[in-house]
RNA sequence: GCACGCGUGGCCAAAACGGCAAAGGCGCCGGUCUUAGAAACCGGAUAUUGAAGGUUCGAAUCCUUCCGCGUGUACCA
């Protein structure tokens, strides 16, 4: 054993050993399984610290579960379709496939140098025909079941990326990739019917263990709201219509969606989206002024909007009238810019007294405001005097007033009864609407899975035959970056015989959104080489669902909704038997770093840290930062500002994982990343922090080095039954007893922490344990048998518990102390056994307070009765000083913790 | 604007049910070693837990208000 810890040597040795022994390759067996999954990376060519964090966490869990006796499936693959490959092709003229394959190769090397315990034989890559064949297979299955369909719509279009975006990808009106505003464009698109599963997507979240914020975002995204459709009959009044127009549309009704049918007596108008069909149908009846206004609203709404921009209410009275079916009142029909055709029916009843938007609208256009819901205790007032003027809209539930026979009902009751009334009278029904839209999957891109559809003049839209899959991407498509489908320019691809009639036909030239690939990749890992099916359902039955999924929360609505949708569709195809793919989800925070910049010119100019001189005060707080003199213009001291920002090359605060591994070792890098902050928090990268991780590993190493010769005399060292008889812990010295106590407390602490997905606290626990081993000051030469055993037990446990965080070092140390050459994984070593009797002290310290202030401590057995503790506390000398001559009001005893004496 | 989350030494952070005088790491200070520094090792100091009220025998932990920060979201009827 080397006296010092050399990370490179240890890591090389164990990476080689693991590979040779196929240590992490698994197959179905008798053990309980654990499926540990991390979000697969896009093969950009470079790993960044965010990946390191994600995969270090996953690897820690994988190791922990292995030590706990599970058969752990821990795979990795490549999300290798997507835009950057195309960009590289356009910019540098490289072949996207070759570019992608090379990147995969280099990133795999980076992952291996980190020593991540993946089963490499299970890798999948989305861009390979063996994989995307099954994208197409699924697409056809969905097509058969009506879950894939084509329609012409306004799609979200990013001018910068020249790409269509799904609703999820255009959230907030900004492109998810480049952050630029999104515009609208009319295109024929393929859609997957995510809305068919809207209720399940919402309701099944009750059964999964996910972070609250992700669940909330999905819930908001699906946006189910329950209410009612209510029909308003449209009338055209003579006065509002140009004289030329004679026709009075008969039987035209406007259906509005409302969640507050109880407020219907307060409606002052029906407001329509500018593109509402009823508006379109009556265009010829509107005055030029009205038409101009409507067109202006349409034009305005298709413009890109800045994030956070408030759009002022606008609208126009069309002159049409609609009849409130409850009150019979005739209401004006307006067009309003705040009503969206995409939601509900594109028509709302405007109730200004009880809705903020309607309130604003009514205020702007001077429409009447009538209160029909009252706070319960004010109901009486509303009936004895005129409605009091509201100062703000009253949007809460309450009691109905000014609503004919419904007066006095609560909002809750009225909603139910009025909906029922509308139903029985044929002018409405209960209804549920969703914000969730179907998933637009067509992309006018090359680097994705071709959509397996053929257009035949004779037969129309024809699905490709299953036996013709995969529809392979041609290698020679011209890439122009103009936004047209590159595949359309490849005649050999486009021109094809119709699968149905054999006649001349054309292929669909759009490809699928790359989120299709990531919707089911975790099933392909189960059976990566299967050429007859996406995977064998029998394997899925053993390995899936995924037990623990880890990734960034930027995928909270996109990937995670699509993957859930896909699983439900697969379930209905009979491929899996569960509803949810990911039992437990963990979202890790960003890795950020300190940046230094000069913004005196109004623009931020960033400088890498090695060009910066930092001044600190006596406590170490940064007070000033300057551009290092040799890098600045002569004689000028340039003050710099500093901030904590997301790592990026342009800001000079990026950290290259390879470099960290080179300098400090993979173990230290991983240990630091796990220790520095709770996983879900931001992680601020400090170079000094990783040095601390190295110091800790060295500290453990030194301790093992000091003892390993002695341990080698023990026989059968892999278990706790050494020749040194294990004592029951009661007969040993105080020192060995205390050490064993710390060891067993740590065993429990680390176990509990890892089970609850905390990674920083168990590392702290291991640090405390090594500190305790040093602090015990036991020397190999002079130690008693008890002490030797206590040290051995502590070290062995420490090393095993270290494996999830620093596996290479743990393996090496384990071999050194136990002599086991097959290693931790190879020998199937288990997590150390916790013994509660040893973790508990036989005498514990009890704090004694007087009036809540700590005044003394007493020693007592953990089993001591409350009365005993009370008596002992009252008898305590220091306590008596404070209770002397005072009346004891009461004594509070917290078993095993403290006694509080309350005096007056 | 709305919703949610957070605020603990200079920094990152830990503390089941409210219960000891608030872990661990980084940084800082001192010492050993060294010609000196760095590294390494050893030792040390550092916190009325954002503010103000309240509940309680007892509050970092619960409640109220305020301040500060972060995230999500935007006319969803």
Short mmCIF file of N, CA and C in Angstrom, two decimals, chain A residues 381 610 839:
data_model
loop_
_atom_site.label_atom_id
_atom_site.label_comp_id
_atom_site.label_asym_id
_atom_site.label_seq_id
_atom_site.Cartn_x
_atom_site.Cartn_y
_atom_site.Cartn_z
N UNK A 381 -77.88 43.49 3.19
CA UNK A 381 -77.73 44.85 2.69
C UNK A 381 -78.09 44.93 1.20
N UNK A 610 -8.32 33.78 -13.22
CA UNK A 610 -6.86 33.87 -13.10
C UNK A 610 -6.33 35.24 -13.50
N UNK A 839 -25.06 1.78 19.19
CA UNK A 839 -25.19 3.21 18.88
C UNK A 839 -25.66 3.99 20.10
#
